[in-house]
Amino acid sequence: MNNNIVAQLQRSRHPGSGVARARPTPKGRFVDPRAREEIETLLGDRPRRPDLLVEHLHLVQDTYGQISAAHLAALADLMRLAFAEVYEVATFYAHFDVVKEGDAPMPPLTVRVCDSIVCAMHGSESLLADLQDRLGADVRVIRAPCVGLCDQAPAVEVGHHFVHHAEVDNVTQAVHGGRTHPEIPAYIDNDAYVASGGYSLLQRIRSGALPVEAVLQALESGGLRGLGGAGFPTGRKWRSVLGQPGPRLMAVNADEGEPGTFKDRHFLYSDPHRALEGMLIGAHVVDASDVYIYLRDEYPIGHAILRQEIAKLPPGGPRIHLRRGGGAYICGEESAMLESIEGKRGLPRQKPPYPFQAGLFGRPTLINNVETLFWVRDILENGPAWWASEGRHGAKGLRSYSVSGRVREPGVKIAPAGVTARELIEEFCGGMQDGHRFAAYLPGGASGGILPASMADIPLDFGTLEKHGCLIGSAAVVVLSDQDDVKEAARNLMRFFEDESCGQCTPCRVGTQKARMLMEQSVWDRALLGELSEVMRDASICGLGQAAPNPVDCVIRYFPEVFATERAPA
């Protein structure tokens, strides 16, 4: 190159100089030495493996109340990961408060007000506005999706302390009283569980007194199905995983984020070892070397209980790893959960291969949810005939129905599978609240659709609701009264799905947004909403996008009266 051209280029880079100067800092992101030292001290001797990225982000968040750009860069450097990889994971999960470079730090305390359907029915929107006015600039008050306290709505999270039946006064008291940590309730601990015969069944199976084949046959004969929503036969799933070449793993899905669902919380907070014994039996049957329990971050009480009780489990079993979710509903989808356990964004995987073939870290993986594992001991001890006889209206077994809304006695109701919504309300929930008339219900949580009270005699079980455009799912029954607006209920659910979409596929990412916008119009374009629903059902990668249209479809199909008074804008 001509020397004159070189000189011109040098002067253009550094005006007033004829010499090219070295960069003041190396190319790439600068790591602040102080931030690096703080993160290095915080991690201590913890491994720097990539699959622990989400856990390490929780550690930073818990310690500092937020994650600064400097700490994010330091964590990336110490874990030998690209900053972009760490950043995309941290910003994917709602519970990581990432402060971008140049932005002011966030307030030290965050208050999250649940705005999902049941809390909205109980006034969470006005509560949010009142708290934002009352608490001032030193507290960050934001809306949050379902926190799993639908039976105690409205719910507010102050730090990691939850305020039940929240009002401005009791939330303010929690904030100013420094109540930001969970309070552990009384529960059946290891000593009490063992004293009542706990883990004797596990020992029989491990010793060979009860053969693995007998376990599989009992589960298959009894008809236990996956109770997290999909309903896949449990015995067949265990046998499928066992049929794959090892090494094998197991994952427990405790990330119930469906609005209206709180049954796993009930079991983990009251009788955790019954689910843990079912887990250890499953791990033994499929010969899993490691078990990963993925628990939603909205359950800090569950984290505290499990950390304490896992240390007391019978020796000789698999290694147990407890992993926290990050406030992403999508991670309840099994393959998204696996991605999160591996330290990534919770993006659902394309199938096949299925998790039983190539799941966690590419190994054959058994995945069960908490309630499914909770019933394993009872079925094996009482026999498959007992389980099959417990149902109603032709269904098999027992189910834990999460009931919330306008009933007098909300909560987890252990009832015969196949019970109807009307029976559930009258026999198990003490009827409707005073002044409320039964008008509609969600038979299976946010994605299960909405049905009128005139259709409340349909058995709540797998295979009974599909022909009506609904699903039993996780058996979350939300009861609406004549004082509730079903169109607003459907809008609330669509806002939830829009917010929780992982964004990976266009039909769900754009479809939920467009549906919400159409539903916010004074007059619904029902034909266009129908076309949009069809695209979302047929083309979305996972169940979130496929089931998101169910509520709006049901309102259009079963509630024609709500459209009779629509008036187009002048």
Coordinates of C-alpha atoms in Angstrom, one line a residue:
M1 CA 0.0 0.0 0.0
N2 CA 1.2 3.5 -0.8
N3 CA 2.8 5.2 2.2
N4 CA 0.8 8.4 1.7
I5 CA -2.4 6.4 1.9
V6 CA -1.3 4.8 5.1
A7 CA -0.5 8.1 6.7
Q8 CA -3.9 9.5 5.7
L9 CA -5.6 6.5 7.3
Q10 CA -3.6 6.9 10.4
R11 CA -4.5 10.6 10.7
S12 CA -8.2 9.9 10.0
R13 CA -8.2 7.5 13.0
H14 CA -6.4 9.9 15.3
P15 CA -6.8 13.5 14.1
G16 CA -3.7 15.6 14.7
S17 CA -1.4 12.7 14.8
G18 CA 0.6 11.0 12.1
V19 CA 1.0 7.8 14.1
A20 CA -1.6 5.1 14.7
R21 CA -2.1 4.6 18.4
A22 CA -2.8 1.3 20.2
R23 CA -6.3 0.7 21.5
P24 CA -6.6 1.9 25.1
T25 CA -8.2 -1.4 26.0
P26 CA -8.1 -4.8 24.4
K27 CA -10.8 -5.6 21.9
G28 CA -13.8 -7.2 23.5
R29 CA -15.8 -6.5 26.7
F30 CA -13.9 -5.0 29.6
V31 CA -14.2 -6.9 32.9
D32 CA -14.1 -4.7 36.0
P33 CA -11.5 -6.1 38.4
R34 CA -13.6 -5.3 41.5
A35 CA -16.7 -6.9 40.0
R36 CA -14.6 -10.0 39.0
E37 CA -13.3 -10.3 42.6
E38 CA -16.9 -10.0 44.0
I39 CA -18.2 -12.7 41.7
E40 CA -15.2 -14.9 42.3
T41 CA -15.7 -14.6 46.1
L42 CA -19.4 -15.3 45.7
L43 CA -18.9 -18.4 43.6
G44 CA -16.3 -19.7 46.0
D45 CA -15.5 -23.3 45.2
R46 CA -18.7 -23.9 43.2
P47 CA -18.0 -25.5 39.8
R48 CA -18.0 -23.2 36.8
R49 CA -19.8 -25.6 34.5
P50 CA -22.2 -24.1 31.9
D51 CA -25.2 -26.0 33.2
L52 CA -24.9 -24.1 36.5
L53 CA -25.3 -20.7 34.8
V54 CA -28.9 -20.2 36.0
E55 CA -28.0 -21.3 39.5
H56 CA -25.1 -18.8 39.6
L57 CA -27.3 -16.0 38.2
H58 CA -29.7 -16.8 41.1
L59 CA -26.8 -16.5 43.5
V60 CA -25.9 -13.0 42.2
Q61 CA -29.6 -11.9 42.2
D62 CA -30.1 -13.1 45.7
T63 CA -27.0 -11.4 47.0
Y64 CA -27.3 -8.0 45.3
G65 CA -31.1 -7.8 44.6
Q66 CA -30.2 -7.3 40.9
I67 CA -27.6 -8.2 38.3
S68 CA -25.4 -5.4 37.1
A69 CA -23.7 -5.3 33.7
A70 CA -20.3 -5.5 35.5
H71 CA -21.3 -8.6 37.4
L72 CA -22.7 -10.2 34.3
A73 CA -19.5 -9.6 32.4
A74 CA -17.5 -10.9 35.4
L75 CA -19.6 -14.1 35.6
A76 CA -19.2 -14.7 31.9
D77 CA -15.4 -14.3 32.2
L78 CA -15.2 -16.7 35.2
M79 CA -17.4 -19.3 33.5
R80 CA -15.5 -18.9 30.2
L81 CA -18.7 -18.2 28.4
A82 CA -19.4 -15.5 25.8
F83 CA -21.0 -12.4 27.4
A84 CA -23.9 -12.6 24.8
E85 CA -24.6 -16.2 26.0
V86 CA -24.8 -15.1 29.6
Y87 CA -26.8 -12.0 28.8
E88 CA -29.4 -13.8 26.7
V89 CA -30.0 -16.3 29.5
A90 CA -30.2 -13.7 32.2
T91 CA -32.7 -11.6 30.3
F92 CA -34.9 -14.6 29.3
Y93 CA -36.0 -15.2 32.9
A94 CA -38.3 -12.7 34.6
H95 CA -36.8 -13.1 38.1
F96 CA -33.4 -11.9 37.0
D97 CA -33.4 -8.1 37.3
V98 CA -30.6 -7.2 34.8
V99 CA -29.3 -3.6 34.9
K100 CA -28.0 -2.6 31.6
E101 CA -24.7 -0.8 31.2
G102 CA -25.2 2.9 32.0
D103 CA -28.5 2.5 33.7
A104 CA -29.1 3.5 37.3
P105 CA -29.3 0.6 39.9
M106 CA -32.8 -0.6 40.7
P107 CA -34.4 -0.1 44.1
P108 CA -33.2 -2.7 46.7
L109 CA -36.6 -4.2 47.1
T110 CA -39.0 -5.5 44.5
V111 CA -42.7 -6.1 45.2
R112 CA -44.5 -8.3 42.6
V113 CA -48.3 -8.2 42.4
C114 CA -49.9 -11.2 40.7
D115 CA -52.2 -10.1 37.9
S116 CA -53.3 -13.6 36.6
I117 CA -56.9 -14.5 36.3
V118 CA -57.9 -15.3 39.9
C119 CA -56.0 -12.5 41.5
A120 CA -57.4 -10.1 38.8
M121 CA -60.9 -11.3 39.8
H122 CA -60.1 -10.3 43.4
G123 CA -58.9 -6.8 42.5
S124 CA -55.1 -7.1 41.9
E125 CA -55.2 -4.3 39.2
S126 CA -56.4 -1.6 41.6
L127 CA -54.1 -3.1 44.3
L128 CA -51.1 -2.7 42.0
A129 CA -51.9 1.0 41.3
D130 CA -52.4 1.7 45.0
L131 CA -49.1 0.1 46.0
Q132 CA -47.2 2.0 43.4
D133 CA -48.6 5.2 44.8
R134 CA -48.1 4.2 48.5
L135 CA -44.7 2.6 48.5
G136 CA -42.7 5.3 46.7
A137 CA -39.5 5.3 44.7
D138 CA -37.5 3.2 47.1
V139 CA -39.5 0.1 46.3
R140 CA -40.0 -1.3 42.8
V141 CA -43.7 -2.4 42.4
I142 CA -44.4 -4.4 39.3
R143 CA -47.0 -6.8 38.0
A144 CA -46.2 -10.5 37.9
P145 CA -47.8 -13.6 36.3
C146 CA -49.3 -16.4 38.5
V147 CA -47.4 -17.1 41.7
G148 CA -49.3 -20.3 42.6
L149 CA -51.4 -18.8 45.4
C150 CA -54.7 -18.7 43.5
D151 CA -56.6 -20.1 46.5
Q152 CA -55.4 -17.1 48.6
A153 CA -55.9 -14.4 46.0
P154 CA -54.8 -11.7 45.6
A155 CA -51.2 -12.6 46.2
V156 CA -48.2 -10.3 46.5
E157 CA -44.5 -11.2 46.7
V158 CA -42.4 -8.9 48.8
G159 CA -38.8 -10.1 48.2
H160 CA -39.2 -13.8 48.8
H161 CA -42.1 -13.4 51.3
F162 CA -45.6 -13.9 50.1
V163 CA -48.6 -11.9 51.4
H164 CA -51.9 -13.9 51.1
H165 CA -55.2 -12.1 50.6
A166 CA -53.2 -9.0 50.0
E167 CA -54.3 -5.5 50.8
V168 CA -52.4 -2.2 50.7
D169 CA -52.1 -2.3 54.5
N170 CA -50.7 -5.8 55.0
V171 CA -48.3 -5.5 52.0
T172 CA -47.1 -2.2 53.4
Q173 CA -46.5 -3.8 56.8
A174 CA -44.5 -6.5 55.2
V175 CA -42.4 -4.0 53.3
H176 CA -41.7 -1.7 56.3
G177 CA -41.4 -4.7 58.7
G178 CA -38.6 -6.2 56.7
R179 CA -40.6 -9.4 56.1
T180 CA -38.8 -10.4 52.8
H181 CA -38.0 -14.1 53.5
P182 CA -40.3 -17.2 53.4
E183 CA -41.9 -18.6 56.5
I184 CA -41.7 -22.4 56.6
P185 CA -45.0 -24.1 57.6
A186 CA -45.3 -27.4 59.6
Y187 CA -44.9 -30.4 57.3
I188 CA -44.3 -34.2 57.5
D189 CA -40.5 -34.3 57.8
N190 CA -38.2 -37.3 57.3
D191 CA -38.5 -38.6 60.9
A192 CA -42.3 -38.5 60.8
Y193 CA -42.5 -40.0 57.4
V194 CA -40.2 -43.0 58.2
A195 CA -42.1 -43.5 61.5
S196 CA -45.2 -44.1 59.4
G197 CA -43.6 -46.7 57.1
G198 CA -42.0 -44.3 54.6
Y199 CA -39.2 -45.7 52.4
S200 CA -39.9 -49.3 53.4
L201 CA -41.4 -49.8 49.9
L202 CA -38.2 -48.3 48.3
Q203 CA -36.0 -50.7 50.3
R204 CA -38.1 -53.7 49.1
I205 CA -37.7 -52.6 45.5
R206 CA -33.9 -52.0 45.9
S207 CA -33.4 -55.3 47.6
G208 CA -35.3 -57.2 44.9
A209 CA -38.1 -58.3 47.2
L210 CA -40.4 -56.4 44.9
P211 CA -39.1 -56.8 41.3
V212 CA -38.9 -54.0 38.9
E213 CA -41.2 -55.8 36.5
A214 CA -43.9 -56.1 39.2
V215 CA -43.6 -52.3 39.8
L216 CA -44.1 -51.6 36.1
Q217 CA -47.1 -54.0 35.8
A218 CA -48.8 -52.5 38.8
L219 CA -48.5 -49.0 37.4
E220 CA -49.7 -50.1 34.0
S221 CA -52.7 -52.1 35.5
G222 CA -53.7 -49.3 37.8
G223 CA -53.7 -46.8 34.9
L224 CA -51.7 -44.1 36.6
R225 CA -51.2 -41.3 34.1
G226 CA -49.0 -38.2 34.0
L227 CA -50.8 -35.6 36.1
G228 CA -48.9 -32.6 35.0
G229 CA -51.2 -32.1 32.0
A230 CA -50.3 -34.5 29.2
G231 CA -51.7 -37.7 30.8
F232 CA -49.2 -40.1 29.3
P233 CA -49.4 -43.6 30.9
T234 CA -46.8 -43.6 33.7
G235 CA -45.9 -47.3 33.5
R236 CA -45.4 -47.2 29.7
K237 CA -43.2 -44.1 30.1
W238 CA -41.0 -45.8 32.7
R239 CA -40.7 -48.9 30.5
S240 CA -39.8 -46.8 27.4
V241 CA -36.9 -45.1 29.2
L242 CA -35.7 -48.5 30.6
G243 CA -35.7 -49.8 27.1
Q244 CA -33.1 -47.2 26.0
P245 CA -29.4 -47.8 26.4
G246 CA -27.8 -46.2 29.4
P247 CA -26.6 -44.1 31.1
R248 CA -30.0 -42.7 32.0
L249 CA -31.2 -39.7 33.9
M250 CA -34.4 -38.5 35.6
A251 CA -35.9 -35.0 35.9
V252 CA -38.8 -34.0 38.2
N253 CA -41.0 -31.3 36.8
A254 CA -42.1 -29.1 39.7
D255 CA -42.4 -25.9 37.6
E256 CA -46.2 -25.7 37.7
G257 CA -46.8 -22.2 36.3
E258 CA -50.3 -22.6 34.9
P259 CA -52.7 -19.9 36.3
G260 CA -55.0 -21.7 38.7
T261 CA -52.6 -24.6 39.5
F262 CA -51.1 -25.1 42.9
K263 CA -51.3 -28.8 43.7
D264 CA -47.6 -29.5 43.6
R265 CA -47.1 -26.6 46.1
H266 CA -49.6 -28.4 48.4
F267 CA -47.7 -31.7 48.3
L268 CA -44.2 -30.2 48.6
Y269 CA -45.3 -28.0 51.5
S270 CA -47.1 -30.7 53.4
D271 CA -45.9 -34.2 52.6
P272 CA -42.7 -33.9 50.5
H273 CA -41.2 -37.3 51.2
R274 CA -44.1 -39.2 49.6
A275 CA -43.2 -37.5 46.3
L276 CA -39.5 -38.0 47.0
E277 CA -40.0 -41.8 47.6
G278 CA -41.9 -42.0 44.3
M279 CA -39.0 -40.2 42.6
L280 CA -36.4 -42.6 44.1
I281 CA -38.5 -45.6 43.0
G282 CA -38.7 -44.2 39.5
A283 CA -34.9 -43.6 39.4
H284 CA -34.3 -47.1 40.6
V285 CA -36.6 -48.7 38.0
V286 CA -34.9 -46.9 35.1
D287 CA -31.4 -47.1 36.7
A288 CA -30.9 -43.3 36.6
S289 CA -27.6 -42.2 38.1
D290 CA -28.7 -38.6 38.7
V291 CA -32.0 -36.9 39.4
Y292 CA -32.7 -33.2 38.7
I293 CA -35.6 -31.6 40.5
Y294 CA -36.6 -28.4 38.7
L295 CA -38.7 -26.3 41.1
R296 CA -40.4 -23.0 40.2
D297 CA -38.7 -20.0 41.7
E298 CA -42.1 -18.8 43.1
Y299 CA -41.9 -21.6 45.7
P300 CA -39.0 -20.5 48.0
I301 CA -40.7 -22.4 50.8
G302 CA -40.4 -25.6 48.7
H303 CA -36.8 -24.9 48.0
A304 CA -36.1 -24.5 51.7
I305 CA -37.9 -27.7 52.6
L306 CA -36.3 -29.8 49.8
R307 CA -32.8 -28.6 50.6
Q308 CA -33.3 -29.7 54.2
E309 CA -35.1 -33.0 53.4
I310 CA -33.0 -34.2 50.5
A311 CA -30.0 -34.4 52.8
K312 CA -31.9 -37.0 54.9
L313 CA -32.8 -39.4 52.1
P314 CA -31.9 -43.1 52.4
P315 CA -28.3 -43.7 51.3
G316 CA -27.3 -45.6 48.2
G317 CA -29.5 -43.9 45.7
P318 CA -28.9 -41.5 42.8
R319 CA -27.3 -38.1 43.1
I320 CA -30.0 -35.5 43.6
H321 CA -29.6 -32.0 42.1
L322 CA -32.1 -29.2 43.0
R323 CA -32.4 -26.6 40.4
R324 CA -34.4 -23.3 40.5
G325 CA -36.6 -22.0 37.7
G326 CA -36.3 -18.3 36.8
G327 CA -39.9 -17.2 36.5
A328 CA -40.7 -18.6 33.0
Y329 CA -43.9 -20.5 32.5
I330 CA -42.6 -22.0 29.3
C331 CA -40.2 -24.1 31.4
G332 CA -43.1 -26.3 32.5
E333 CA -42.9 -27.7 29.0
E334 CA -40.6 -30.7 29.4
S335 CA -38.0 -30.0 26.8
A336 CA -37.8 -26.3 27.7
M337 CA -37.3 -27.5 31.3
L338 CA -34.4 -29.6 30.1
E339 CA -32.8 -26.7 28.3
S340 CA -33.1 -24.6 31.5
I341 CA -31.5 -27.3 33.6
E342 CA -28.6 -27.3 31.1
G343 CA -28.1 -23.6 31.9
K344 CA -29.8 -22.2 28.7
R345 CA -32.9 -20.2 27.8
G346 CA -36.0 -22.3 28.1
L347 CA -36.7 -22.8 24.4
P348 CA -38.8 -26.0 23.6
R349 CA -37.0 -28.5 21.5
Q350 CA -38.2 -29.9 18.2
K351 CA -39.4 -33.5 18.5
P352 CA -38.4 -36.2 17.7
P353 CA -36.1 -37.2 19.4
Y354 CA -38.2 -37.4 22.5
P355 CA -36.8 -36.9 26.0
F356 CA -37.0 -40.7 26.7
Q357 CA -34.6 -41.1 23.8
A358 CA -32.4 -38.1 24.1
G359 CA -33.2 -35.8 26.9
L360 CA -31.1 -34.1 29.5
F361 CA -27.5 -33.7 28.3
G362 CA -28.5 -36.0 25.4
R363 CA -29.2 -39.0 27.6
P364 CA -32.4 -41.0 27.9
T365 CA -34.4 -39.2 30.6
L366 CA -37.4 -40.1 32.7
I367 CA -39.6 -37.0 33.3
N368 CA -42.4 -37.0 35.8
N369 CA -44.2 -34.3 37.7
V370 CA -44.7 -34.1 41.5
E371 CA -48.3 -35.3 41.7
T372 CA -47.6 -38.4 39.5
L373 CA -44.7 -39.4 41.8
F374 CA -46.8 -38.6 44.9
W375 CA -49.3 -41.4 44.1
V376 CA -46.7 -44.2 43.2
R377 CA -46.3 -45.4 46.8
D378 CA -50.1 -45.7 47.4
I379 CA -50.7 -47.6 44.2
L380 CA -47.9 -50.1 44.8
E381 CA -48.9 -50.6 48.5
N382 CA -52.7 -50.7 48.0
G383 CA -52.6 -52.4 44.6
P384 CA -53.7 -51.3 41.1
A385 CA -57.3 -52.6 41.7
W386 CA -57.7 -50.1 44.6
W387 CA -56.5 -47.2 42.4
A388 CA -58.7 -48.2 39.5
S389 CA -61.7 -48.3 41.8
E390 CA -61.3 -44.8 43.2
G391 CA -62.6 -42.9 40.1
R392 CA -66.0 -41.6 39.3
H393 CA -68.1 -41.7 36.1
G394 CA -65.8 -44.3 34.6
A395 CA -62.5 -42.7 35.4
K396 CA -59.7 -44.3 37.4
G397 CA -57.9 -43.1 40.5
L398 CA -57.7 -40.0 42.5
R399 CA -56.8 -36.5 41.4
S400 CA -55.7 -33.3 43.1
Y401 CA -58.0 -30.5 41.8
S402 CA -56.7 -27.0 42.4
V403 CA -59.9 -25.1 42.9
S404 CA -60.0 -21.3 43.1
G405 CA -62.3 -18.4 42.1
R406 CA -65.7 -17.7 43.5
V407 CA -66.1 -20.9 45.7
R408 CA -66.6 -20.7 49.4
E409 CA -63.7 -23.0 50.2
P410 CA -60.9 -22.9 47.6
G411 CA -57.8 -25.1 47.8
V412 CA -56.4 -28.4 46.7
K413 CA -59.2 -31.0 46.7
I414 CA -58.3 -34.7 46.5
A415 CA -61.3 -36.2 44.8
P416 CA -62.2 -39.1 42.5
A417 CA -60.9 -38.7 39.0
G418 CA -63.9 -37.9 36.8
V419 CA -65.7 -35.8 39.3
T420 CA -67.7 -33.0 37.6
A421 CA -67.3 -29.3 38.2
R422 CA -70.7 -29.1 39.8
E423 CA -69.9 -32.0 42.2
L424 CA -66.6 -30.5 43.0
I425 CA -68.1 -27.1 43.9
E426 CA -71.0 -28.6 46.0
E427 CA -69.3 -31.6 47.7
F428 CA -65.7 -30.4 48.1
C429 CA -65.8 -26.6 48.1
G430 CA -68.8 -25.7 50.3
G431 CA -70.7 -24.2 47.3
M432 CA -70.4 -20.7 45.9
Q433 CA -69.4 -17.6 47.8
D434 CA -72.3 -15.6 49.2
G435 CA -73.9 -13.4 46.6
H436 CA -72.3 -15.2 43.7
R437 CA -74.2 -17.5 41.2
F438 CA -72.2 -20.1 39.3
A439 CA -71.8 -18.9 35.7
A440 CA -68.7 -20.5 34.1
Y441 CA -65.5 -22.4 34.9
L442 CA -62.1 -23.2 33.6
P443 CA -61.8 -27.0 33.7
G444 CA -58.0 -27.2 33.2
G445 CA -56.3 -23.9 34.0
A446 CA -55.4 -21.2 31.6
S447 CA -55.0 -23.4 28.6
G448 CA -58.0 -25.6 29.3
G449 CA -60.7 -23.4 27.9
I450 CA -63.8 -21.9 29.5
L451 CA -67.2 -23.6 29.8
P452 CA -70.6 -22.3 30.9
A453 CA -72.3 -23.6 34.1
S454 CA -74.8 -25.4 31.9
M455 CA -71.9 -27.8 30.9
A456 CA -70.8 -28.4 34.5
D457 CA -71.8 -32.1 34.5
I458 CA -69.0 -33.3 32.2
P459 CA -66.6 -35.6 34.0
L460 CA -63.2 -33.9 34.6
D461 CA -60.8 -36.4 33.2
F462 CA -58.6 -37.2 30.3
G463 CA -60.6 -37.7 27.1
T464 CA -63.8 -36.2 28.3
L465 CA -63.3 -32.5 27.5
E466 CA -61.4 -32.6 24.2
K467 CA -64.6 -32.8 22.1
H468 CA -65.8 -29.6 23.7
G469 CA -62.5 -27.8 22.8
C470 CA -61.2 -28.1 26.3
L471 CA -58.5 -30.0 28.3
I472 CA -58.3 -31.3 31.9
G473 CA -54.5 -30.5 31.9
S474 CA -53.3 -30.1 35.5
A475 CA -56.9 -30.1 36.8
A476 CA -56.9 -26.5 37.8
V477 CA -60.6 -25.5 38.1
V478 CA -61.3 -21.8 38.2
V479 CA -64.9 -20.9 39.0
L480 CA -66.5 -17.8 37.7
S481 CA -69.7 -16.2 38.8
D482 CA -72.4 -14.0 37.3
Q483 CA -70.3 -11.0 38.6
D484 CA -67.3 -11.9 36.3
D485 CA -66.8 -11.0 32.7
V486 CA -65.8 -14.0 30.6
K487 CA -64.5 -11.8 27.8
E488 CA -62.2 -10.1 30.3
A489 CA -61.2 -13.5 31.7
A490 CA -60.2 -14.6 28.2
R491 CA -58.3 -11.4 27.6
N492 CA -56.4 -11.9 30.9
L493 CA -55.4 -15.4 29.8
M494 CA -54.2 -14.2 26.4
R495 CA -52.1 -11.5 28.0
F496 CA -50.5 -14.2 30.1
F497 CA -49.7 -16.3 27.1
E498 CA -48.3 -13.4 25.1
D499 CA -46.1 -12.5 28.0
E500 CA -44.9 -16.1 28.6
S501 CA -44.3 -17.0 25.0
C502 CA -40.6 -17.9 24.6
G503 CA -40.6 -16.1 21.2
Q504 CA -39.0 -19.0 19.3
C505 CA -41.8 -19.6 16.8
T506 CA -43.8 -17.0 14.9
P507 CA -47.3 -18.5 15.3
C508 CA -47.0 -18.2 19.1
R509 CA -44.9 -15.1 19.4
V510 CA -47.0 -13.0 16.9
G511 CA -50.2 -14.9 17.3
T512 CA -50.7 -14.3 21.0
Q513 CA -49.9 -10.6 20.5
K514 CA -52.3 -10.2 17.6
A515 CA -55.0 -12.2 19.4
R516 CA -54.7 -9.9 22.5
M517 CA -54.9 -6.8 20.3
L518 CA -58.0 -8.1 18.6
M519 CA -59.6 -9.0 22.0
E520 CA -59.0 -5.5 23.3
Q521 CA -61.2 -4.1 20.6
S522 CA -64.8 -3.1 21.6
V523 CA -66.0 -5.5 18.9
W524 CA -64.3 -8.8 18.4
D525 CA -63.5 -9.8 14.8
R526 CA -64.5 -13.4 15.6
A527 CA -63.8 -14.7 12.1
L528 CA -60.3 -13.4 12.2
L529 CA -59.7 -14.7 15.7
G530 CA -60.9 -18.1 14.5
E531 CA -58.3 -18.1 11.6
L532 CA -55.6 -16.9 14.0
S533 CA -56.4 -19.7 16.4
E534 CA -56.2 -22.3 13.7
V535 CA -52.7 -21.1 12.7
M536 CA -51.5 -21.1 16.3
R537 CA -52.9 -24.6 17.0
D538 CA -51.4 -26.1 13.8
A539 CA -48.0 -24.4 13.5
S540 CA -46.8 -23.6 17.1
I541 CA -43.8 -25.7 18.2
C542 CA -45.1 -26.5 21.7
G543 CA -48.3 -26.7 23.8
L544 CA -48.2 -23.1 24.9
G545 CA -49.0 -21.7 21.4
Q546 CA -51.2 -24.7 20.5
A547 CA -53.4 -24.3 23.6
A548 CA -53.4 -20.5 24.0
P549 CA -56.5 -20.0 21.7
N550 CA -58.6 -22.4 23.8
P551 CA -60.2 -19.7 26.1
V552 CA -61.1 -17.3 23.3
D553 CA -62.4 -20.1 21.1
C554 CA -64.6 -21.2 24.0
V555 CA -66.0 -17.8 24.7
I556 CA -66.9 -17.4 21.0
R557 CA -68.5 -20.9 20.9
Y558 CA -70.3 -21.1 24.2
F559 CA -71.1 -17.5 25.3
P560 CA -72.9 -15.9 22.4
E561 CA -74.8 -13.7 24.8
V562 CA -71.7 -11.6 25.5
F563 CA -71.6 -10.5 21.9
A564 CA -75.2 -9.6 21.6
T565 CA -74.6 -6.1 23.1
E566 CA -71.5 -5.3 21.1
R567 CA -71.6 -2.0 19.3
A568 CA -69.2 -1.0 16.6
P569 CA -67.5 2.4 17.2
A570 CA -69.2 5.3 15.5

